[in-house]
mmCIF file of C-alpha atoms and ligand atoms in Angstrom:
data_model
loop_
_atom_site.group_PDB
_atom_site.id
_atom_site.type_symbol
_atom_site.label_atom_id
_atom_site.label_comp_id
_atom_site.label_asym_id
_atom_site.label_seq_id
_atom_site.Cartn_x
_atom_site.Cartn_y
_atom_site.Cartn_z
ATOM 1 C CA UNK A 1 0.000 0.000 0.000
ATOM 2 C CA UNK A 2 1.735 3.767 -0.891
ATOM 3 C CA UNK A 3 0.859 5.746 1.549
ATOM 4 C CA UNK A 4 2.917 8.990 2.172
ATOM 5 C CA UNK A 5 2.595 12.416 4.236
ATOM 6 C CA UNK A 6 0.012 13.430 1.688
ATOM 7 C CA UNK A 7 -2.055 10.871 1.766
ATOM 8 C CA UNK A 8 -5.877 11.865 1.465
ATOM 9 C CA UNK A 9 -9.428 10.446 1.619
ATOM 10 C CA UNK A 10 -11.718 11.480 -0.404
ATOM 11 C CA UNK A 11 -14.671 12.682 1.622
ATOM 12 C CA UNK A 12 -18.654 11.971 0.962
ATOM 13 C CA UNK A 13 -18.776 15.586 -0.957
ATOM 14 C CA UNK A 14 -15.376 15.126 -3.181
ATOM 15 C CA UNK A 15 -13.064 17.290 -0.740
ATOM 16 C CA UNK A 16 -9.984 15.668 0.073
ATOM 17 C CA UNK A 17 -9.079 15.316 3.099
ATOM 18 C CA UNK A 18 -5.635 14.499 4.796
ATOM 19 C CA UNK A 19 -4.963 10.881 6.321
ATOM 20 C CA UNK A 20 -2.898 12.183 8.725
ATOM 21 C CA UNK A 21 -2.387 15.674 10.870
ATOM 22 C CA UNK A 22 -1.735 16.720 14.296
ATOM 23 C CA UNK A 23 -4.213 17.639 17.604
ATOM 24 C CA UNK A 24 -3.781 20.651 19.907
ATOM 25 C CA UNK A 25 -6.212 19.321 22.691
ATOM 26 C CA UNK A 26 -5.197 20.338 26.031
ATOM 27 C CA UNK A 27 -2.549 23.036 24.699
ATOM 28 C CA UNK A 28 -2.400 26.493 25.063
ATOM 29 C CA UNK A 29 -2.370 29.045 22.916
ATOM 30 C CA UNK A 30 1.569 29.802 22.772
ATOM 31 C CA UNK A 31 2.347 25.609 23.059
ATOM 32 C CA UNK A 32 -0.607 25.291 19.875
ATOM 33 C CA UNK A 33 1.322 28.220 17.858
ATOM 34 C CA UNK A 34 4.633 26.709 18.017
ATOM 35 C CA UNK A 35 3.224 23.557 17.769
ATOM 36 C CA UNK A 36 1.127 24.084 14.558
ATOM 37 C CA UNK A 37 4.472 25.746 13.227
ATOM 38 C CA UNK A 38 6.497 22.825 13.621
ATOM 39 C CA UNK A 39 3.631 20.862 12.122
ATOM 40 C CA UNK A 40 4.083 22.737 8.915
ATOM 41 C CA UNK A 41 7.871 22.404 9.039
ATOM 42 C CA UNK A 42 7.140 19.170 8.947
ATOM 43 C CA UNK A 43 5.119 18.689 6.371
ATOM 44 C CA UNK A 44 1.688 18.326 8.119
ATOM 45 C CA UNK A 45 -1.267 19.080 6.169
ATOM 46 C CA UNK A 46 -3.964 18.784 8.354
ATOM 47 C CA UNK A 47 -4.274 20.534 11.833
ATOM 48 C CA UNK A 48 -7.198 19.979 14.288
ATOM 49 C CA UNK A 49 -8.544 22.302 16.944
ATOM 50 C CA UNK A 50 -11.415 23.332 18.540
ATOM 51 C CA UNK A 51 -13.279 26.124 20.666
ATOM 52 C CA UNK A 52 -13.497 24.115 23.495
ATOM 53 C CA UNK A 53 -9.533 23.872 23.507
ATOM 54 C CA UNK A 54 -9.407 27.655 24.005
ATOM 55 C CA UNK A 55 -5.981 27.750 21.408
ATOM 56 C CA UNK A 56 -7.877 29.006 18.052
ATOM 57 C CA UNK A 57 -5.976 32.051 18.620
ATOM 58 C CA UNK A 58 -2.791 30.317 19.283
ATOM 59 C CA UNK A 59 -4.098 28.084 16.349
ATOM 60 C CA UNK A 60 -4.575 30.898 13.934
ATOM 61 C CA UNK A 61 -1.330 33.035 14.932
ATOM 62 C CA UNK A 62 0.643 29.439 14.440
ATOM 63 C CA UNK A 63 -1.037 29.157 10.964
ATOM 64 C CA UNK A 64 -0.195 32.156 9.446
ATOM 65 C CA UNK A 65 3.119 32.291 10.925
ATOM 66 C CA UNK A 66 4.199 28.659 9.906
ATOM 67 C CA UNK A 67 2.153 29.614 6.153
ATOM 68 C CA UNK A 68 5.109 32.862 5.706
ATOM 69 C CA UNK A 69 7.702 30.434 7.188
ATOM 70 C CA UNK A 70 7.095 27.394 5.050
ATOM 71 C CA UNK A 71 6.297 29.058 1.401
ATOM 72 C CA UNK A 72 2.837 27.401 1.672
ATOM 73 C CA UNK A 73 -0.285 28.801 1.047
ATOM 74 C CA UNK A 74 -3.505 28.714 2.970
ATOM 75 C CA UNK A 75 -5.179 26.081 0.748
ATOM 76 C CA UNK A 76 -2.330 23.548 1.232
ATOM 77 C CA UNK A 77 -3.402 23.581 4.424
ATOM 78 C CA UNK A 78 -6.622 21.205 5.841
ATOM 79 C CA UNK A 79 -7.806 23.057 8.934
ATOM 80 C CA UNK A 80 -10.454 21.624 11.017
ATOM 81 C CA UNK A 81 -12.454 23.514 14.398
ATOM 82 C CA UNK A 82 -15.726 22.596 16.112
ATOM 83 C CA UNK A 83 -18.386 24.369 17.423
ATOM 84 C CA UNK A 84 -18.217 24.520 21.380
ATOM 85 C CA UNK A 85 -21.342 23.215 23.301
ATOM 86 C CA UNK A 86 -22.529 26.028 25.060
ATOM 87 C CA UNK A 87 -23.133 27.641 21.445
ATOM 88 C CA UNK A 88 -24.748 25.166 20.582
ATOM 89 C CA UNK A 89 -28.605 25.954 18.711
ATOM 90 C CA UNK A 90 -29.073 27.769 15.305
ATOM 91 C CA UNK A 91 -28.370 31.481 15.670
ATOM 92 C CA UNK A 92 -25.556 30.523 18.474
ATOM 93 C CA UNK A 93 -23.744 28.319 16.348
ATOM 94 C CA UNK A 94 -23.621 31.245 13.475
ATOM 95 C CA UNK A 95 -22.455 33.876 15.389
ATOM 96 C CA UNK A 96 -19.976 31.972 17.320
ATOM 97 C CA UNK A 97 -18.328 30.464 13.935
ATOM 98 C CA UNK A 98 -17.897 33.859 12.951
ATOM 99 C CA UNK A 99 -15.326 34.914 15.874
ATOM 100 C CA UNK A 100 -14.240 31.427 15.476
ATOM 101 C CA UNK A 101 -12.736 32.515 11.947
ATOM 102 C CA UNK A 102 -11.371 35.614 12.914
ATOM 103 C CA UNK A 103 -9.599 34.099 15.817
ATOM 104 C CA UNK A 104 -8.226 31.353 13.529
ATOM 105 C CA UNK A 105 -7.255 34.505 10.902
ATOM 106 C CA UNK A 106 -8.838 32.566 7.935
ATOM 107 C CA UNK A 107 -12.728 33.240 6.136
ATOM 108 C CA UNK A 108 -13.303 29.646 5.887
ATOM 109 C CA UNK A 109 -12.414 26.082 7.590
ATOM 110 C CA UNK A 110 -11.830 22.922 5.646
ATOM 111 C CA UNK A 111 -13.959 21.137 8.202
ATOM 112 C CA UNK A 112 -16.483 22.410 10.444
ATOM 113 C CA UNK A 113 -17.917 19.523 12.883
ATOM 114 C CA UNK A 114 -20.391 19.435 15.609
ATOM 115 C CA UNK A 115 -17.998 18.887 18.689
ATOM 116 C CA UNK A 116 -20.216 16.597 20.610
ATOM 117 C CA UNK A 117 -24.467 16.047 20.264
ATOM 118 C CA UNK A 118 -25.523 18.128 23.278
ATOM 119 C CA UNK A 119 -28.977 16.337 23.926
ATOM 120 C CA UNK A 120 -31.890 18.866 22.415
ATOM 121 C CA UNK A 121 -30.048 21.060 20.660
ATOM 122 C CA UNK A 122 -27.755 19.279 17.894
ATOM 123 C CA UNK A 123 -30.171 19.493 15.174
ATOM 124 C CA UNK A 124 -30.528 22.999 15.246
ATOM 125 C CA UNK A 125 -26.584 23.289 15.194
ATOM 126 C CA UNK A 126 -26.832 20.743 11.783
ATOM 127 C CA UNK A 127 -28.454 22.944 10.469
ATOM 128 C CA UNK A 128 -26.194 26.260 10.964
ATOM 129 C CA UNK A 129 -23.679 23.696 9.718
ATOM 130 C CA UNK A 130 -25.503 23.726 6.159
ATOM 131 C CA UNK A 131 -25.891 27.057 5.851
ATOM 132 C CA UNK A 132 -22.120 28.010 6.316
ATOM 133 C CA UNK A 133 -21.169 24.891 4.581
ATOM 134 C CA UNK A 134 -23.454 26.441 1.841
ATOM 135 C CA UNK A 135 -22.439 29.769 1.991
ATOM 136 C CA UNK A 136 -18.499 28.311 1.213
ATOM 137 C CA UNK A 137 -17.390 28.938 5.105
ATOM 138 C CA UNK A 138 -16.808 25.403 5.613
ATOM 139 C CA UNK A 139 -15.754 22.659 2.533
ATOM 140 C CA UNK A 140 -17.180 20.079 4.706
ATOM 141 C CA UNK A 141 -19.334 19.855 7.992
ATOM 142 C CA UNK A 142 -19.395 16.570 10.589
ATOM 143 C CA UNK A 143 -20.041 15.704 13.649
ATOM 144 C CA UNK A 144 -18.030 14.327 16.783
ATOM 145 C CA UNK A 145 -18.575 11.801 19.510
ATOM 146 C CA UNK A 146 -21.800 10.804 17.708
ATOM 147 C CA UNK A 147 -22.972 7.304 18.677
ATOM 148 C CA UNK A 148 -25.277 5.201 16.714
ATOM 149 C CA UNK A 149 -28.190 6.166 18.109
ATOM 150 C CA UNK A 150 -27.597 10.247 17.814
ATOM 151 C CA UNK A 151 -25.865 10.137 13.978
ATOM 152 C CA UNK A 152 -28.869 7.729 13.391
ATOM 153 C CA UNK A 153 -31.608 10.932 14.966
ATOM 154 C CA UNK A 154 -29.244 13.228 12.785
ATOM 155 C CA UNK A 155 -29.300 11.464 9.240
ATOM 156 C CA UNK A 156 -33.350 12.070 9.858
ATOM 157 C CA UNK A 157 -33.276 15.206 10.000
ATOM 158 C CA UNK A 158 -30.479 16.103 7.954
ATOM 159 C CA UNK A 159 -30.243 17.665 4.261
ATOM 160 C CA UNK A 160 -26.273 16.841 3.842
ATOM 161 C CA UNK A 161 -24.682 13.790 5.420
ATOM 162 C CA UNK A 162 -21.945 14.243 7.707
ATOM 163 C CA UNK A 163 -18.975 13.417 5.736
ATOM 164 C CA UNK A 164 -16.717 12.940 9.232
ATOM 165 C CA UNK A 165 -17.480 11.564 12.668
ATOM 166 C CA UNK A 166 -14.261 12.515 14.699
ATOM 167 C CA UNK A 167 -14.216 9.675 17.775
ATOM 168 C CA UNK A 168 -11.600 8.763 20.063
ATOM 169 C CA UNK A 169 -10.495 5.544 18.413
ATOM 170 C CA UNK A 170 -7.274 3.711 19.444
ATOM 171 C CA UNK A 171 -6.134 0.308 19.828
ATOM 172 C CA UNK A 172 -7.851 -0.023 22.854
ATOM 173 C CA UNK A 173 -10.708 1.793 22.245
ATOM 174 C CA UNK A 174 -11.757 0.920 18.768
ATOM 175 C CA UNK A 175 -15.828 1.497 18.728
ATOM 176 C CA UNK A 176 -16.455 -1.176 16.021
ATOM 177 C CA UNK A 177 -20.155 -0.487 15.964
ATOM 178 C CA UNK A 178 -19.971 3.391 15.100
ATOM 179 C CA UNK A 179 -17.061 2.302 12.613
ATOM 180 C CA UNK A 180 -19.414 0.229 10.816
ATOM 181 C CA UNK A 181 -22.419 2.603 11.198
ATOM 182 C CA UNK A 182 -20.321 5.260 9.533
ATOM 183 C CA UNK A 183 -18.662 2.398 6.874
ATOM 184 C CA UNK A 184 -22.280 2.005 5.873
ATOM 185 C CA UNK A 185 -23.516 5.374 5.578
ATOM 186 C CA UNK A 186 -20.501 6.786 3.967
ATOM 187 C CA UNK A 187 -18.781 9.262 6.930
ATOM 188 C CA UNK A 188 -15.510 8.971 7.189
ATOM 189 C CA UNK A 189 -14.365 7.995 10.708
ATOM 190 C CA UNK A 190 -11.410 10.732 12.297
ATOM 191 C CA UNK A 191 -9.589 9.171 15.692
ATOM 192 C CA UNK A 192 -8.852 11.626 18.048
ATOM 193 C CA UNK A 193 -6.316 10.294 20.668
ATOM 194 C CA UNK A 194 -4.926 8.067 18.198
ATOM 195 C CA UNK A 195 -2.137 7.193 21.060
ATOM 196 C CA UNK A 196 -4.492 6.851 24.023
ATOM 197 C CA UNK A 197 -3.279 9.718 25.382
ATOM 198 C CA UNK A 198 -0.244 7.932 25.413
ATOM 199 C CA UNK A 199 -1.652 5.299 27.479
ATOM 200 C CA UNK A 200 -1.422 2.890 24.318
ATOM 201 C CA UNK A 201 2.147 3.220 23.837
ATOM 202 C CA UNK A 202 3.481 1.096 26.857
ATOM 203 C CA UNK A 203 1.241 -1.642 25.500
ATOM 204 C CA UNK A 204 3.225 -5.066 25.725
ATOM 205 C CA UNK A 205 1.697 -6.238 22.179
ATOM 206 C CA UNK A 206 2.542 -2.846 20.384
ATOM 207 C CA UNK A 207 5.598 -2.713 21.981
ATOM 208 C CA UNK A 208 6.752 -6.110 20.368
ATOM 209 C CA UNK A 209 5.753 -4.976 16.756
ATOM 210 C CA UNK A 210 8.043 -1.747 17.421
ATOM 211 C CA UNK A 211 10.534 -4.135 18.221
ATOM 212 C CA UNK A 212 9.573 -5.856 15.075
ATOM 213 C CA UNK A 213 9.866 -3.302 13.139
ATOM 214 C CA UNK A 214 12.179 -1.119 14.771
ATOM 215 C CA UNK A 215 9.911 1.737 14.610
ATOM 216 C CA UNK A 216 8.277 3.478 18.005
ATOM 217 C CA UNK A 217 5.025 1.800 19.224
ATOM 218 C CA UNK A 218 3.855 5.620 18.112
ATOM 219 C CA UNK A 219 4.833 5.055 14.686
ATOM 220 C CA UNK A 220 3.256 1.498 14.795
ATOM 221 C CA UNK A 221 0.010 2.622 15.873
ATOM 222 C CA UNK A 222 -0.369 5.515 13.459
ATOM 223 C CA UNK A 223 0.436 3.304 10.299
ATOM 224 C CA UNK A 224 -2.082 0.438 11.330
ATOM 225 C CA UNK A 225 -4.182 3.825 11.252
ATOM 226 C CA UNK A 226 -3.196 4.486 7.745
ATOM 227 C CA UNK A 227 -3.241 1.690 6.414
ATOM 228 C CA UNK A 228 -7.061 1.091 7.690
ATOM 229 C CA UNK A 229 -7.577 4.077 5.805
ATOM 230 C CA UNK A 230 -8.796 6.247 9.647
ATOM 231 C CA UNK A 231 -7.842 9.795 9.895
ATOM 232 C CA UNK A 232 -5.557 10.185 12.851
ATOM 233 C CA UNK A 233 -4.738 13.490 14.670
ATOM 234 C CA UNK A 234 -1.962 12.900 17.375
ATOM 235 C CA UNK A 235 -1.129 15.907 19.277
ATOM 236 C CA UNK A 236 2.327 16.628 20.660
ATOM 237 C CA UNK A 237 3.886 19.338 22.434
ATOM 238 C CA UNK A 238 7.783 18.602 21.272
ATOM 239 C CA UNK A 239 9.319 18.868 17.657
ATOM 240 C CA UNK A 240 10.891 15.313 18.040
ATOM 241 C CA UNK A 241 7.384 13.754 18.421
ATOM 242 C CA UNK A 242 5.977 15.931 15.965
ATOM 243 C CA UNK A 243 8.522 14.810 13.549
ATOM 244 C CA UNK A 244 8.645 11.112 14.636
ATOM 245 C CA UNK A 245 4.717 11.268 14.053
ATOM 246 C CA UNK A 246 5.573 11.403 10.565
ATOM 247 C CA UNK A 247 7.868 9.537 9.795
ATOM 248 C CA UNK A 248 5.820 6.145 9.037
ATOM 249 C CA UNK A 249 5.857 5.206 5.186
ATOM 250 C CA UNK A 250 8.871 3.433 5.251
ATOM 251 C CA UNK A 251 7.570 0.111 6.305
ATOM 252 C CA UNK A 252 4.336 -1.666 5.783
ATOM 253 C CA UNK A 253 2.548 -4.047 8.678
ATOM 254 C CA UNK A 254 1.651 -7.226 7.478
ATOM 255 C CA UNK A 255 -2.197 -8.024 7.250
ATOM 256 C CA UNK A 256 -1.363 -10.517 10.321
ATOM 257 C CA UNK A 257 -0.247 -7.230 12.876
ATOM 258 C CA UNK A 258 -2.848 -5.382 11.398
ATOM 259 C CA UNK A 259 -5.170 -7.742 12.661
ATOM 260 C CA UNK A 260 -3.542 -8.423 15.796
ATOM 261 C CA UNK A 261 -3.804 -5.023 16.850
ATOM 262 C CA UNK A 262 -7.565 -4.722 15.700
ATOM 263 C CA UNK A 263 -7.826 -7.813 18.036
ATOM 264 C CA UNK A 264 -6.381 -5.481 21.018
ATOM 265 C CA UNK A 265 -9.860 -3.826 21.278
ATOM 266 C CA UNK A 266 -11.218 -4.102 25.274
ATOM 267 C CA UNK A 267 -14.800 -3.365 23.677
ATOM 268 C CA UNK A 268 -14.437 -1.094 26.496
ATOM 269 C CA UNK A 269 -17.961 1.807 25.897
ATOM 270 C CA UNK A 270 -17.003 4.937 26.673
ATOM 271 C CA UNK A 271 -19.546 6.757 28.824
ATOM 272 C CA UNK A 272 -19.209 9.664 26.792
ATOM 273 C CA UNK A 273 -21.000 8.313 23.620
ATOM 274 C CA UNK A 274 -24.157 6.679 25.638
ATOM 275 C CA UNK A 275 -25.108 9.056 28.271
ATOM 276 C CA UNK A 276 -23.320 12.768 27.046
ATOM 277 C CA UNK A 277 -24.733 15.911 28.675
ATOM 278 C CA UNK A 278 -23.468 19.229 28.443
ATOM 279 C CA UNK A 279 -23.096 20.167 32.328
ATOM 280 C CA UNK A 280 -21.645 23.616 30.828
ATOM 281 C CA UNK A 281 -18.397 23.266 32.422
ATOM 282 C CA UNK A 282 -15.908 23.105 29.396
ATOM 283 C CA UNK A 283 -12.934 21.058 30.436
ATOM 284 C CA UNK A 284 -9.821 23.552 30.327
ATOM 285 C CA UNK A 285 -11.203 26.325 28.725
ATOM 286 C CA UNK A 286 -11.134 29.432 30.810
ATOM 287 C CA UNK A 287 -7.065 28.073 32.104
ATOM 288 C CA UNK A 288 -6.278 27.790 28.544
ATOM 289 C CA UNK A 289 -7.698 31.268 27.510
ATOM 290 C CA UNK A 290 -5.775 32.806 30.425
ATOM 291 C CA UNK A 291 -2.692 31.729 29.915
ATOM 292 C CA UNK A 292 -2.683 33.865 26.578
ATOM 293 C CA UNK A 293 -0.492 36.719 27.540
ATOM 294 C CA UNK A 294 0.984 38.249 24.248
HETATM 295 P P1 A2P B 1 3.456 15.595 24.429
HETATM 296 O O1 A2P B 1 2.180 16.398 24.250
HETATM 297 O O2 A2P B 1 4.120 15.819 25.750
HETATM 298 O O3 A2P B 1 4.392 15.851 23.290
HETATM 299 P P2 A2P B 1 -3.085 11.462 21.828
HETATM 300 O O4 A2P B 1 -2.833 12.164 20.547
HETATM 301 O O5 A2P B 1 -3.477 10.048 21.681
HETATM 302 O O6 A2P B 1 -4.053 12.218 22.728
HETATM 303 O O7 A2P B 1 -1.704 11.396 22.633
HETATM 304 C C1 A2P B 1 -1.082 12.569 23.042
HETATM 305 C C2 A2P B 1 -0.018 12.234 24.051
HETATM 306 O O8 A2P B 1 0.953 11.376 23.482
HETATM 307 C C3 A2P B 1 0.715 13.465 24.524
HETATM 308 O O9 A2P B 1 0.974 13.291 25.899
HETATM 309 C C4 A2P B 1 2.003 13.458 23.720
HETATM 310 O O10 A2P B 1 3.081 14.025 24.438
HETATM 311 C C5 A2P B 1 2.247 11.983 23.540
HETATM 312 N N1 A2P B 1 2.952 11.686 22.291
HETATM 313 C C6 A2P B 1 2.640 12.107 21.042
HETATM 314 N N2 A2P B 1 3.472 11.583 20.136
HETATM 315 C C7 A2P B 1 4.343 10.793 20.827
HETATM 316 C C8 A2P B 1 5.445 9.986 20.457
HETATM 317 N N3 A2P B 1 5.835 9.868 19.192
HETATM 318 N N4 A2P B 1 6.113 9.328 21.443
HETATM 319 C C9 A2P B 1 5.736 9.429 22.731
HETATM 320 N N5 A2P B 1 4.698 10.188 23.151
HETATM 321 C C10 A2P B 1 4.002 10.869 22.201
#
């Protein structure tokens, strides 16, 4: 299989979107600038953030800066952000996507996606996401942390299809249910915490295949990613994982490893997909917003 850092998938609507890029949960804006920057250094062409993560700003500044420093353009670039909970609802969603652009110094995303279905309210938010994807603001609009049950409420309502359901998928963790739901209905499935967290990457199985194939158990678990054709978004905070991150097309898993590491999934249901509810406390948010101080 040639795979390579440019590697795309071509989305429900025709866009193409990158196999692999890098996540800025749980950074802050200066740590997301310089992290996005050494993302495009690297060759990254996708980068992932979100309202809730309180960097767009840090996002943005990183984006422009590593654009100048890299000769690239804005359109080489795939850049994903969600909509937060709390603006969840028609009008909210519209007005909040607005600052959202400014703050990420760009008049359109590549992906706009629902960041999780807050219970009574997504609908309304699906369909702001039409109108700026129709209106050109966004090239694509999805969802996140959608179970079967809530894409299934969406697809009746819906005039587009989601063309991405962003999850937390990992070796452990591997929700085989929504990835057939969305095999079936034609939504590409995005893993966020690709590593676990990092959790993953002490795992004795994963650790033997690095071994194997003298790569990190990082590297292993990102190119069973690719080569199951699933979008993965690892974040890091340091240029040498940033860099290692990408550094995965010279080697191949055999169809064996492949499936011994889809055999690692615990079937382990995260709470989060079942029984969400917006308790309007965004993890991080205000600590990440403060710590802006440019
Ligand atoms: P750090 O942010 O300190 O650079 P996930 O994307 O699954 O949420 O995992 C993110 C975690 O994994 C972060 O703690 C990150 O560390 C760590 N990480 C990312 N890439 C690597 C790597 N190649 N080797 C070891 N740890 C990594």
């Amino acid at each position: 299989m040639k795979l390579d850092l440019n590697s795309t998938v071509t989305l429900n609507n025709g866009i193409k979107m990158p196999l692999l890029g890098m996540g800025v949960w749980k950074s802050a804006n200066k740590t997301a600038s310089q992290s996005v920057r050494w993302a495009l250094k690297h060759g990254y062409k996708l980068i992932d953030t979100a309202k809730q993560y309180g960097n767009e700003r840090g996002v943005g500044e990183g984006l422009t800066k590593g654009l100048s420093e890299n000769g690239l353009k804005r359109e080489d670039i795939f850049l994903t952000t969600k909509i937060f909970n709390g603006d969840e609802g028609y009008e909210s969603t519209l007005d909040a996507f607005d600052n959202q652009l400014k703050n990420l110094q760009t008049d359109y995303v590549d992906l706009l996606l629902i960041h999780w279905p807050v219970s009574g309210k997504y609908n309304e938010t699906w369909k702001a996401l039409e109108k700026i994807y129709n209106e050109g603001k966004a090239k694509a609009i999805g969802v996140s942390n959608f179970n079967v049950e809530r894409l299934t409420d969406l697809l009746s309502e819906a005039t587009i299809t989601p063309a991405v359901n962003q999850m937390e998928f990992h070796p452990l963790e591997q929700e085989t249910d929504i990835k057939n739901f969305c095999d079936q209905n034609d939504i590409q499935l995005e893993a966020w915490s690709p590593l676990g967290g990092g959790e993953v990457l002490n795992n004795p199985q994963i650790t033997n295949l690095a071994e194997k194939y003298n790569k990190s158990t990082a590297q292993i678990i990102l190119r069973w990613d690719m080569q199951r054709k699933i979008i993965a978004i690892p974040k890091s905070t340091h240029e040498k994982y940033i860099q290692q991150n990408t550094d995965i097309y010279d080697f191949e898993l055999s169809n064996e490893d492949v499936q011994l590491i889809n055999n690692l999934d615990l079937e382990k249901r995260s709470l989060w997909y079942g029984n969400f509810a917006w308790n309007g406390n965004p993890d991080g948010i205000k600590d990440t917003i403060d710590e802006w101080d440019d």
